[in-house]
XYZ file of C-alpha atoms in Angstrom:
709
model
C 24.092 5.931 -2.653
C 20.688 6.169 -1.559
C 17.549 5.682 -3.460
C 14.292 6.061 -2.471
C 10.532 5.690 -2.660
C 8.131 7.458 -1.281
C 10.075 8.654 0.882
C 11.525 4.410 1.844
C 15.015 4.054 0.423
C 15.472 1.032 -1.557
C 19.948 -1.106 -1.667
C 22.189 -0.691 -3.876
C 25.350 -2.715 -4.722
C 27.718 0.192 -3.595
C 31.859 0.126 -5.081
C 33.651 -3.859 -5.305
C 32.925 -4.951 -1.414
C 28.954 -5.061 -2.096
C 28.226 -2.799 0.656
C 24.443 -2.119 0.697
C 23.206 1.183 1.642
C 19.759 1.651 2.461
C 17.733 4.760 4.731
C 14.273 3.301 6.481
C 11.848 1.233 5.335
C 13.462 0.103 2.167
C 12.899 -2.863 -0.178
C 16.160 -5.154 1.002
C 18.127 -6.407 -2.200
C 20.618 -8.167 -2.581
C 23.059 -10.868 -0.097
C 20.345 -11.755 2.512
C 22.410 -11.954 5.513
C 23.535 -15.292 7.175
C 25.444 -16.600 10.532
C 28.587 -18.686 9.439
C 27.069 -22.323 8.680
C 23.827 -20.502 7.510
C 20.435 -20.525 9.376
C 19.108 -23.577 10.518
C 15.930 -23.435 10.185
C 13.272 -20.593 7.768
C 10.301 -20.671 9.621
C 6.636 -18.569 8.831
C 3.428 -17.304 11.275
C -0.046 -17.720 8.834
C -2.781 -17.868 10.742
C -4.791 -20.948 10.457
C -7.414 -20.934 7.421
C -10.941 -21.006 7.793
C -12.507 -24.202 7.228
C -13.472 -23.926 3.958
C -9.663 -22.647 2.744
C -8.090 -25.995 3.764
C -7.638 -27.123 0.792
C -6.208 -23.773 -0.386
C -4.129 -23.676 2.367
C -2.599 -26.763 2.524
C -2.339 -26.481 -1.807
C -0.144 -23.629 -0.846
C 2.549 -25.392 1.518
C 3.013 -27.735 -1.126
C 3.139 -24.689 -4.139
C 4.800 -22.165 -2.703
C 5.813 -22.734 1.255
C 8.007 -25.532 0.717
C 9.436 -25.012 -2.311
C 10.717 -21.680 -0.853
C 11.826 -23.586 1.902
C 9.468 -22.964 3.853
C 11.156 -25.920 7.162
C 8.780 -24.725 10.369
C 4.997 -23.602 9.977
C 4.310 -21.368 12.918
C -0.191 -21.742 12.326
C -2.151 -18.559 14.429
C -4.686 -21.443 14.944
C -5.536 -19.251 19.012
C -8.446 -20.750 19.996
C -9.750 -21.663 16.250
C -10.002 -25.140 16.676
C -12.912 -27.277 18.218
C -11.837 -28.420 21.496
C -13.141 -31.708 23.056
C -11.792 -30.889 26.961
C -13.377 -27.517 27.114
C -15.280 -26.492 23.893
C -16.833 -23.870 25.758
C -13.244 -22.293 24.919
C -13.382 -23.121 20.560
C -13.672 -19.600 18.577
C -15.742 -19.191 15.977
C -14.908 -20.937 12.608
C -13.534 -23.441 14.149
C -11.215 -26.410 12.680
C -12.139 -29.417 13.143
C -9.849 -32.475 14.160
C -9.523 -33.676 11.131
C -8.797 -30.357 9.478
C -6.464 -30.502 11.473
C -4.630 -33.858 10.877
C -5.324 -32.126 6.884
C -2.631 -29.428 7.454
C -0.871 -31.978 9.395
C -0.345 -33.974 6.251
C 0.025 -31.277 3.955
C 3.064 -30.127 6.253
C 4.821 -33.593 6.636
C 4.506 -34.869 3.048
C 6.665 -31.779 2.584
C 8.612 -32.418 5.829
C 7.716 -29.249 6.765
C 7.777 -28.918 10.399
C 4.096 -27.512 12.065
C 3.929 -25.627 14.838
C 0.511 -24.526 15.902
C 0.027 -21.593 17.589
C -2.197 -20.238 20.931
C -2.086 -17.161 23.056
C -2.100 -18.698 27.271
C -1.933 -15.448 29.035
C -1.610 -12.623 27.810
C -3.063 -11.190 24.253
C -6.698 -12.475 25.236
C -8.958 -10.060 23.419
C -10.913 -6.995 23.830
C -10.308 -4.179 25.331
C -13.320 -3.572 27.283
C -14.820 -6.755 25.983
C -13.845 -10.215 25.225
C -15.976 -11.882 22.201
C -14.249 -15.928 22.094
C -12.037 -18.019 24.040
C -10.681 -18.484 27.139
C -11.912 -15.577 28.830
C -15.111 -15.517 27.289
C -16.074 -18.019 28.393
C -14.139 -17.890 31.761
C -14.468 -14.178 32.544
C -13.415 -15.299 36.008
C -9.920 -15.955 34.558
C -9.887 -12.980 33.958
C -6.628 -10.943 35.807
C -8.574 -7.396 36.298
C -12.529 -8.034 35.269
C -12.846 -4.613 37.392
C -11.261 -2.719 34.803
C -13.885 -1.505 31.720
C -10.979 -0.954 29.784
C -7.364 -2.340 30.356
C -4.236 -0.819 29.239
C -4.017 -1.948 25.733
C -5.811 -2.925 23.008
C -6.626 -6.319 22.551
C -4.527 -6.979 25.795
C -6.541 -8.243 29.232
C -4.909 -11.246 30.244
C -4.949 -14.377 32.338
C -4.840 -14.597 35.912
C -1.416 -16.954 36.397
C -2.448 -17.554 40.227
C -5.887 -18.292 39.508
C -6.581 -21.606 40.897
C -7.821 -23.382 37.827
C -5.988 -21.374 35.463
C -3.665 -23.770 34.796
C -5.313 -26.174 34.416
C -7.222 -25.000 31.641
C -4.149 -23.837 29.768
C -2.509 -26.918 29.918
C -5.282 -28.849 28.492
C -5.747 -26.908 25.767
C -2.081 -26.964 24.830
C -1.884 -30.117 25.272
C -5.079 -30.885 23.308
C -4.120 -29.066 19.702
C -0.445 -30.043 20.399
C -1.645 -33.700 19.984
C -4.292 -32.984 17.246
C -1.620 -31.350 14.797
C 0.468 -33.912 15.629
C 3.251 -31.747 16.873
C 6.576 -32.547 18.796
C 6.402 -28.109 19.842
C 3.838 -25.688 20.722
C 4.430 -21.702 20.702
C 2.476 -20.506 23.478
C 2.448 -16.929 22.530
C 3.084 -14.950 26.532
C 3.760 -11.510 24.413
C 2.682 -8.170 25.503
C 1.800 -8.658 28.737
C 0.373 -5.500 30.138
C -2.352 -6.813 32.906
C -0.299 -8.643 35.259
C 0.133 -9.110 39.366
C -2.777 -6.767 40.141
C -5.137 -9.058 41.378
C -5.590 -9.818 44.531
C -4.560 -13.453 44.624
C -1.064 -11.894 42.540
C -0.194 -8.561 44.215
C 2.985 -9.027 46.149
C 4.269 -11.325 43.811
C 7.062 -10.189 41.624
C 6.390 -10.766 37.937
C 8.745 -11.763 36.807
C 8.285 -14.296 38.864
C 4.372 -15.036 38.224
C 5.213 -14.495 33.975
C 8.281 -17.232 34.994
C 5.721 -19.650 37.124
C 3.250 -19.496 34.174
C 5.233 -20.103 31.615
C 7.161 -22.787 32.822
C 3.596 -24.714 34.220
C 2.989 -25.205 30.997
C 6.327 -25.800 28.877
C 7.001 -28.862 31.690
C 3.155 -29.734 31.170
C 4.216 -29.790 27.267
C 7.300 -31.441 27.768
C 6.065 -34.179 29.982
C 4.147 -35.098 26.467
C 7.258 -34.739 24.152
C 6.424 -31.187 22.975
C 8.842 -28.160 23.257
C 7.582 -25.054 24.143
C 8.039 -21.360 22.186
C 7.475 -18.212 23.215
C 8.029 -14.494 22.073
C 10.312 -13.407 24.127
C 9.127 -9.755 24.482
C 8.320 -10.268 28.081
C 11.556 -11.381 28.908
C 13.611 -7.811 27.986
C 14.128 -4.402 30.222
C 12.394 -1.583 27.676
C 14.329 0.528 29.312
C 17.670 -0.971 28.805
C 17.418 -2.786 25.829
C 15.880 0.793 23.994
C 12.806 -1.334 23.006
C 9.479 -0.349 22.965
C 7.630 -1.331 25.641
C 5.631 -3.704 22.790
C 8.716 -5.202 21.879
C 9.418 -5.085 26.342
C 8.580 -5.369 29.782
C 8.399 -1.531 31.501
C 6.110 -3.564 34.391
C 8.733 -5.351 35.623
C 8.758 -9.355 34.407
C 11.379 -9.064 31.859
C 12.650 -10.490 36.156
C 11.500 -14.412 34.759
C 14.590 -13.768 32.545
C 16.985 -16.380 33.595
C 14.641 -17.965 35.678
C 11.656 -19.229 32.412
C 13.072 -23.121 31.810
C 16.578 -22.588 29.327
C 14.594 -25.343 26.945
C 11.874 -23.241 25.932
C 12.458 -21.544 22.638
C 13.100 -16.943 22.493
C 10.956 -15.890 19.665
C 12.693 -12.703 20.049
C 10.591 -10.210 17.479
C 11.338 -6.492 16.086
C 9.728 -5.096 13.141
C 10.969 -1.379 13.416
C 14.231 0.147 12.389
C 16.169 0.592 15.313
C 19.614 1.524 16.035
C 20.827 -1.360 17.378
C 19.163 -4.983 17.795
C 20.579 -5.980 21.720
C 18.348 -8.978 23.057
C 19.607 -11.310 20.343
C 22.930 -11.013 23.096
C 20.289 -10.618 25.904
C 18.849 -14.366 25.648
C 21.950 -15.750 24.154
C 23.876 -15.260 27.001
C 20.754 -16.091 28.818
C 20.988 -19.346 27.508
C 18.170 -19.688 25.331
C 17.785 -20.565 21.841
C 15.895 -18.328 20.050
C 14.513 -17.441 16.886
C 15.238 -14.087 14.924
C 11.286 -12.828 13.781
C 11.103 -10.177 10.476
C 7.957 -8.704 9.641
C 6.969 -6.608 6.658
C 9.114 -4.692 5.797
C 12.538 -5.292 3.920
C 14.765 -3.278 5.055
C 13.854 -3.231 8.673
C 14.034 -7.192 7.999
C 17.519 -6.799 6.681
C 18.925 -4.589 9.822
C 17.526 -7.007 12.560
C 18.786 -9.768 11.002
C 22.209 -7.826 9.706
C 22.378 -7.060 13.453
C 22.153 -10.522 15.054
C 24.109 -12.026 12.690
C 27.207 -9.686 13.454
C 26.429 -11.065 17.005
C 26.000 -14.057 16.671
C 26.502 -16.128 19.605
C 25.996 -20.012 18.806
C 22.410 -20.067 19.920
C 20.464 -19.487 16.695
C 17.797 -22.278 15.668
C 16.764 -19.606 12.820
C 14.414 -16.990 10.861
C 10.970 -16.771 11.554
C 9.012 -14.604 9.206
C 5.872 -13.421 11.322
C 2.569 -12.617 9.332
C -0.971 -11.522 10.608
C -3.234 -11.175 8.886
C -6.101 -14.200 7.616
C -4.532 -16.457 5.905
C -6.108 -16.148 2.706
C -4.421 -12.733 2.652
C -1.417 -13.291 2.878
C -1.781 -16.733 0.622
C -2.991 -13.657 -1.809
C -0.274 -11.330 -1.683
C 2.719 -13.881 -1.931
C 0.889 -15.195 -5.412
C 0.565 -11.608 -6.299
C -3.356 -12.073 -6.089
C -4.287 -9.784 -3.255
C -7.224 -6.637 -3.675
C -9.073 -5.275 -1.534
C -12.441 -7.046 -0.912
C -15.547 -6.410 -1.088
C -14.981 -2.700 -3.498
C -12.831 -1.209 -0.938
C -10.669 1.641 -1.258
C -7.184 -0.232 -2.163
C -5.143 2.398 -1.152
C -6.141 0.735 2.453
C -2.565 0.529 4.274
C -3.600 -2.684 4.569
C -2.499 -2.752 0.794
C 0.735 -1.542 2.097
C 0.230 -4.041 4.045
C 0.359 -7.040 2.090
C 2.761 -6.317 -0.585
C 5.449 -5.268 1.526
C 4.845 -8.781 3.168
C 4.707 -9.980 0.188
C 7.945 -8.730 -1.111
C 9.750 -9.862 2.906
C 8.552 -13.032 1.796
C 11.571 -13.240 -0.858
C 13.336 -11.763 1.005
C 13.293 -13.972 3.729
C 13.447 -17.023 1.683
C 15.592 -16.475 -1.120
C 14.194 -19.723 -2.794
C 11.471 -17.643 -2.850
C 12.377 -14.792 -5.215
C 14.506 -17.208 -7.635
C 11.541 -18.395 -8.273
C 9.027 -15.845 -8.734
C 8.663 -14.389 -11.688
C 7.301 -10.609 -10.391
C 7.741 -8.399 -7.128
C 4.612 -6.794 -7.190
C 3.756 -3.515 -5.256
C 0.464 -1.953 -4.737
C -0.093 0.858 -6.719
C -1.060 2.958 -3.333
C 2.782 2.458 -3.192
C 3.952 3.461 -6.278
C 4.643 7.958 -6.565
C 1.542 9.535 -8.090
C 0.849 12.458 -9.834
C -1.944 13.627 -11.504
C -3.898 14.396 -7.807
C -4.887 17.437 -6.283
C -5.771 16.349 -2.901
C -2.686 13.596 -2.366
C -3.385 12.971 1.169
C -5.195 9.717 2.027
C -7.802 10.837 3.941
C -9.028 13.543 1.844
C -10.908 11.212 -1.426
C -13.210 8.523 -0.803
C -11.329 6.594 -2.957
C -7.589 6.639 -3.425
C -7.531 7.133 -7.122
C -10.764 9.733 -7.281
C -10.076 13.025 -8.341
C -11.719 15.398 -6.425
C -12.557 15.190 -2.224
C -14.671 14.421 -0.439
C -15.586 16.450 1.699
C -18.484 19.141 0.542
C -19.403 15.942 -2.030
C -22.636 16.954 -2.372
C -22.468 20.316 -3.004
C -21.018 19.270 -6.546
C -22.998 18.147 -9.443
C -24.029 14.775 -10.042
C -21.829 14.291 -13.457
C -19.227 15.851 -11.923
C -19.215 14.057 -9.392
C -19.296 10.327 -11.008
C -16.416 12.211 -13.681
C -14.118 12.422 -10.590
C -13.675 9.114 -10.143
C -12.361 8.497 -13.459
C -9.017 8.526 -13.793
C -7.709 10.905 -16.107
C -4.486 12.954 -15.988
C -3.475 10.537 -13.036
C -0.041 8.640 -13.398
C 2.650 6.822 -12.290
C 6.890 8.087 -12.025
C 9.569 6.151 -10.775
C 12.088 4.799 -11.936
C 13.090 1.274 -11.531
C 16.593 -1.138 -11.619
C 14.506 -4.186 -13.555
C 14.226 -4.646 -17.275
C 10.710 -5.687 -16.983
C 7.385 -4.006 -15.723
C 4.385 -5.987 -15.080
C 1.561 -3.968 -15.285
C -2.697 -6.033 -13.609
C -5.486 -3.954 -13.027
C -9.364 -3.866 -12.483
C -11.218 -0.903 -14.451
C -13.604 0.371 -11.349
C -16.436 0.427 -13.992
C -17.961 -1.523 -16.749
C -17.942 0.534 -20.255
C -14.187 -0.467 -21.355
C -14.352 1.493 -24.130
C -17.045 3.619 -26.122
C -18.297 3.833 -29.865
C -16.205 6.360 -30.734
C -12.806 5.857 -28.245
C -11.448 2.384 -27.891
C -10.423 0.936 -24.495
C -7.575 1.339 -24.940
C -8.298 4.921 -24.058
C -10.829 4.685 -22.566
C -9.967 1.825 -19.419
C -6.522 1.234 -20.818
C -2.932 1.934 -19.271
C 0.445 2.691 -21.618
C 4.088 3.499 -20.075
C 6.460 6.329 -21.199
C 10.396 6.285 -20.801
C 12.782 9.588 -21.111
C 15.944 8.773 -23.111
C 18.839 10.736 -21.722
C 20.188 10.027 -25.209
C 18.499 11.959 -27.093
C 16.189 14.609 -24.807
C 12.795 12.671 -25.785
C 10.314 10.748 -24.467
C 9.552 7.113 -25.498
C 6.570 5.100 -25.955
C 7.226 1.930 -24.938
C 4.804 -0.583 -26.616
C 2.713 -3.598 -25.361
C -0.199 -5.254 -26.078
C -2.616 -3.529 -22.921
C -6.663 -4.396 -23.838
C -8.710 -3.723 -21.012
C -10.574 -6.524 -19.424
C -13.218 -6.505 -16.751
C -12.692 -9.309 -15.668
C -8.842 -7.640 -14.509
C -5.600 -7.392 -17.250
C -2.456 -8.040 -17.261
C 0.571 -6.618 -19.749
C 4.093 -6.431 -19.940
C 6.969 -4.332 -21.178
C 10.548 -4.228 -21.623
C 12.371 -1.326 -20.583
C 15.305 -0.511 -20.008
C 16.499 0.010 -16.737
C 16.900 3.178 -14.554
C 15.327 5.104 -16.849
C 12.563 8.131 -15.604
C 9.071 5.909 -16.093
C 5.740 7.133 -16.721
C 2.534 4.755 -16.349
C -0.612 6.817 -17.805
C -3.955 6.120 -15.712
C -6.976 4.894 -17.774
C -8.709 8.770 -19.218
C -12.597 7.377 -19.367
C -12.423 4.753 -16.346
C -11.220 4.526 -12.381
C -9.256 1.964 -11.597
C -10.858 -0.459 -8.936
C -7.856 -1.354 -8.126
C -3.515 -2.189 -9.846
C -0.302 -3.380 -9.451
C 2.942 -3.048 -11.210
C 5.200 -6.026 -11.009
C 9.166 -5.796 -11.268
C 11.860 -8.076 -11.948
C 12.758 -10.171 -8.447
C 15.206 -8.422 -6.249
C 14.401 -4.874 -7.775
C 12.567 -2.027 -6.959
C 10.156 1.325 -7.465
C 12.378 4.077 -6.483
C 11.480 8.094 -6.154
C 11.648 9.700 -9.692
C 14.560 12.444 -10.142
C 13.533 16.071 -10.209
C 12.226 17.602 -12.488
C 14.858 18.959 -14.932
C 12.301 22.295 -15.693
C 12.706 22.760 -11.737
C 8.831 22.948 -11.528
C 7.210 21.627 -9.041
C 3.342 22.767 -8.608
C 0.747 21.297 -11.146
C -0.465 23.022 -13.990
C -4.379 22.492 -13.349
C -6.495 22.154 -16.378
C -10.168 22.711 -15.777
C -12.735 21.695 -18.858
C -14.906 19.184 -20.924
C -14.677 15.785 -22.367
C -11.823 16.763 -24.650
C -9.777 17.852 -21.277
C -10.817 14.868 -19.442
C -9.307 13.264 -22.592
C -12.198 12.698 -25.591
C -11.515 10.463 -27.667
C -7.999 10.058 -28.369
C -6.628 5.843 -28.233
C -4.098 5.723 -25.020
C -4.193 7.776 -21.866
C -0.910 8.951 -23.245
C -2.335 11.248 -25.833
C -4.572 13.240 -24.064
C -3.647 16.956 -24.674
C -2.997 18.037 -21.064
C -0.513 14.726 -21.201
C 0.799 16.055 -24.271
C 1.267 19.533 -22.348
C 2.835 18.225 -19.325
C 5.285 15.247 -21.011
C 6.669 18.198 -23.598
C 6.653 21.307 -21.189
C 8.208 18.590 -18.332
C 5.330 19.893 -15.519
C 3.606 17.584 -13.576
C -0.254 18.375 -13.932
C -4.061 18.063 -12.751
C -6.629 17.093 -14.557
C -10.023 18.310 -13.422
C -11.650 17.596 -17.171
C -15.251 16.523 -16.636
C -17.128 15.569 -20.320
C -19.699 17.399 -20.571
C -20.401 19.003 -16.867
C -17.263 21.636 -17.332
C -19.413 24.829 -16.891
C -17.936 26.637 -13.966
C -20.247 26.275 -11.641
C -18.993 28.565 -7.799
C -18.606 24.986 -6.070
C -16.247 24.354 -9.430
C -14.058 27.750 -9.180
C -13.785 26.862 -5.051
C -12.385 23.561 -5.908
C -10.579 24.608 -8.635
C -8.948 27.199 -6.612
C -7.916 24.836 -3.593
C -5.500 23.148 -5.589
C -1.822 25.729 -5.555
C -0.974 25.173 -8.743
C 2.351 26.784 -11.012
C -1.231 27.528 -13.708
C -4.519 27.446 -14.660
C -6.145 26.111 -17.518
C -9.519 27.019 -18.401
C -10.570 25.062 -21.075
C -14.725 24.923 -20.653
C -16.453 26.403 -23.617
C -17.577 23.296 -25.287
C -19.702 22.961 -22.826
C -21.660 26.090 -22.186
C -22.141 27.761 -25.228
C -22.459 31.763 -25.476
C -24.683 32.737 -23.553
C -23.635 30.984 -20.365
C -20.230 31.821 -20.897
C -21.504 35.191 -20.927
C -23.263 34.810 -17.352
C -20.230 32.290 -15.995
C -16.752 32.657 -17.707
C -15.934 36.111 -17.103
C -17.444 35.520 -13.357
C -15.091 32.557 -12.666
C -12.465 34.024 -14.012
C -12.554 36.485 -11.705
C -13.022 34.415 -8.742
C -9.405 32.587 -9.685
C -7.571 35.454 -9.896
C -9.191 36.426 -6.412
C -8.752 33.402 -4.923
C -4.749 32.996 -6.556
C -3.103 36.115 -7.222
C -0.534 36.241 -9.697
C -0.735 32.639 -10.477
C -1.138 32.451 -14.926
C -4.236 31.339 -16.395
C -4.518 30.441 -19.703
C -7.895 30.329 -21.997
C -7.367 28.122 -24.992
C -9.148 28.854 -27.928
C -11.933 25.259 -28.720
C -9.946 22.708 -29.777
C -12.402 21.626 -32.516
C -12.184 22.069 -36.730
C -14.197 25.462 -37.780
C -17.384 23.708 -39.170
C -19.659 26.490 -37.925
C -22.498 27.587 -35.068
C -21.881 29.210 -32.006
C -17.425 28.587 -32.534
C -16.306 31.379 -34.012
C -18.156 33.035 -31.477
C -17.388 31.791 -28.145
C -13.667 32.053 -29.470
C -14.879 35.905 -30.030
C -15.510 35.448 -26.199
C -12.662 34.591 -24.697
C -10.857 36.181 -27.356
C -12.480 39.813 -26.182
C -12.749 38.695 -22.369
C -8.549 38.228 -22.267
C -8.059 41.474 -23.912
C -10.581 42.864 -21.911
C -9.637 42.158 -18.103
C -5.186 42.965 -19.251
C -6.919 46.004 -20.655
C -8.903 46.618 -17.387
C -5.599 46.282 -15.105
C -2.591 45.835 -16.813
C -0.512 45.119 -13.325
C -3.873 42.364 -12.128
C -4.070 41.037 -14.914
C -0.795 40.563 -16.927
C -0.477 36.773 -16.129
C -3.545 36.143 -17.910
C -3.466 34.196 -21.557
C -5.357 33.483 -24.331
C -4.157 30.406 -26.453
C -5.499 31.738 -30.052
C -7.038 28.547 -32.323
C -4.581 29.635 -34.744
C -2.098 27.461 -33.261
C -3.170 24.213 -33.776
C -5.707 24.691 -36.350
C -5.054 23.984 -39.207
C -7.395 23.953 -41.598
C -7.506 20.405 -42.925
C -10.082 19.076 -40.519
C -8.618 16.012 -39.124
C -8.437 17.179 -35.767
C -11.398 15.662 -34.066
C -12.906 11.669 -34.132
C -16.776 13.696 -35.466
C -16.292 17.311 -35.658
C -15.911 17.784 -32.059
C -14.179 15.459 -30.157
C -10.417 15.278 -30.148
C -8.112 12.857 -32.326
C -5.003 11.619 -31.538
C -3.484 14.216 -34.383
C -5.454 17.037 -33.099
C -4.151 16.021 -29.159
C -0.773 16.135 -30.417
C -1.257 19.443 -32.416
C -2.966 21.115 -28.456
C -1.148 19.759 -26.404
C 2.151 20.884 -27.999
C 0.768 24.115 -28.626
C -0.173 24.694 -24.959
C 3.285 22.965 -24.262
C 5.584 26.131 -26.129
C 2.440 28.439 -24.212
C 3.681 26.944 -20.951
C 7.035 26.938 -21.315
C 6.823 30.414 -22.005
C 5.012 31.391 -18.839
C 7.227 29.561 -16.887
C 10.021 29.759 -17.755
C 10.633 33.144 -19.412
């Protein structure tokens, strides 16, 4: 049995043996793999904070890392320290000696071992240009200075046989170890692609070059009471192990296995979903103690750790969660507050990375899960409906409704309104009994005089009840706030759940929280069998004006009752059937097109554009049903009766002209939902909740006939 989330599987308990079944990249839940006697150490790799972040970082050690069970902190300092031995090597935003001692004191107070880390062979930065560190200050130490570009990005290397290189490396390493009061020092040595090519190194086997270099640093540090750690990828043979060239060597450095001193600790990192992880055995058989080092994806971590436990040879020092991003981002993610900086698009892969990393933190450190209130998912990770252009590179931001291509051709008003998330929703299941949503509206106008903030900028939640075959609204005090909002819901575990997004505002960021150890999964297929969306193109009422909640938008009601996906292309005051909008509407491969634009056009403009648009859509999408609803307004006079008559007459004309071509053209009469009580609108024009339900139900009945005759 397997549940998937965005093509990513999540664990479920199977039978009494509690066997965990996963797919690639799953959310790992359930028991954490433990060797006999448990992991001796639980470590984390974090980037060193910026100087102005040291106080927060130290508080994070005290309040988050230590209570989670972290006993070792590998601090990615690189060259960000104010060296006295070689000050020219210090990178920008370098920590002072006082900063180093403050971090050390914070760790000591929590019984967390502090291990500073540098890159002292490969990883010298710059495929073409090195901007800081040892090679920037001393380019004469470059292994391949003649190359304008090296094999891989950021992978220039120090020449291990340059007569000054080892002296520089040991000076910097020993100074940093002293500054941080460390009894262990991580010196990197991973992903060394540039080695053995310069005149000094040619003729010497790369395995010998690598072993001599590591031993030179290690023996120097050992004399000062400091034990050395390295990444172990260069000790592994890519072909024999089955790993890629990042996780193992294809240039002969693996011959250093057994030649590197046995008191060097090997950090065995693997991040992909591999069929097996033979390196844990290879390194243990060679006599090395090692850390098992996963990264951001809980399922990949589980597979790696599970393999390691099953092949334990008594050489594990512990498990080490790696992270490779600025300290602030990682702290924010683990604390559930990360958002894309500077207003950048939150759909970026970074959002997935940070929140997946935060979930992996709860997985690798079970105490963190026990202490956590929520496990967070970024909105870009959750199954979504309501987007006509679904590829992430097609829209300017993840929550836009129109494609970025040809944006200048779209009317200005339409382009601004397409930034609103009308019709978009998350559709998923979860095994959690509680749901939390944090979101930040994109624009400051949270409400309108005739539409409350809960409809303009709010979210709401519905769940499907299998018992009575009905959708149930889940109440919550979900009031939008400009600085960011949060609301919680009690929900039924494993029920189909829909979260509707704001109608007249956009989303800067949104994240969904479930109970720790729970996941978010793909929804089951619709019982209707309809997979292509119904595209609603129209006006302010189409967009949702002026209902009290997103779930009350008439298009959403129609979609919910008819059990069909929707794409809402309602644009308040701007549904005017321009040629460019015909192109945008027709780009979407729809099950039905609903043209609800009369309210923005007037009879004269309708006479100019409605027939042309409808004919153009039929040419672009032959055979796809087209629904033309009458005005959803109560009859208060003016042009409304003329507009209704125009639409009715146009549909009749086209069907009479070519019955076969227009057999799937439908006129939705106002008699279906205008009851004569004048209770359908807020002010005579825009639908209230009652009017929206009447119109949505009427449209749903027609959709069910059209799609399931």
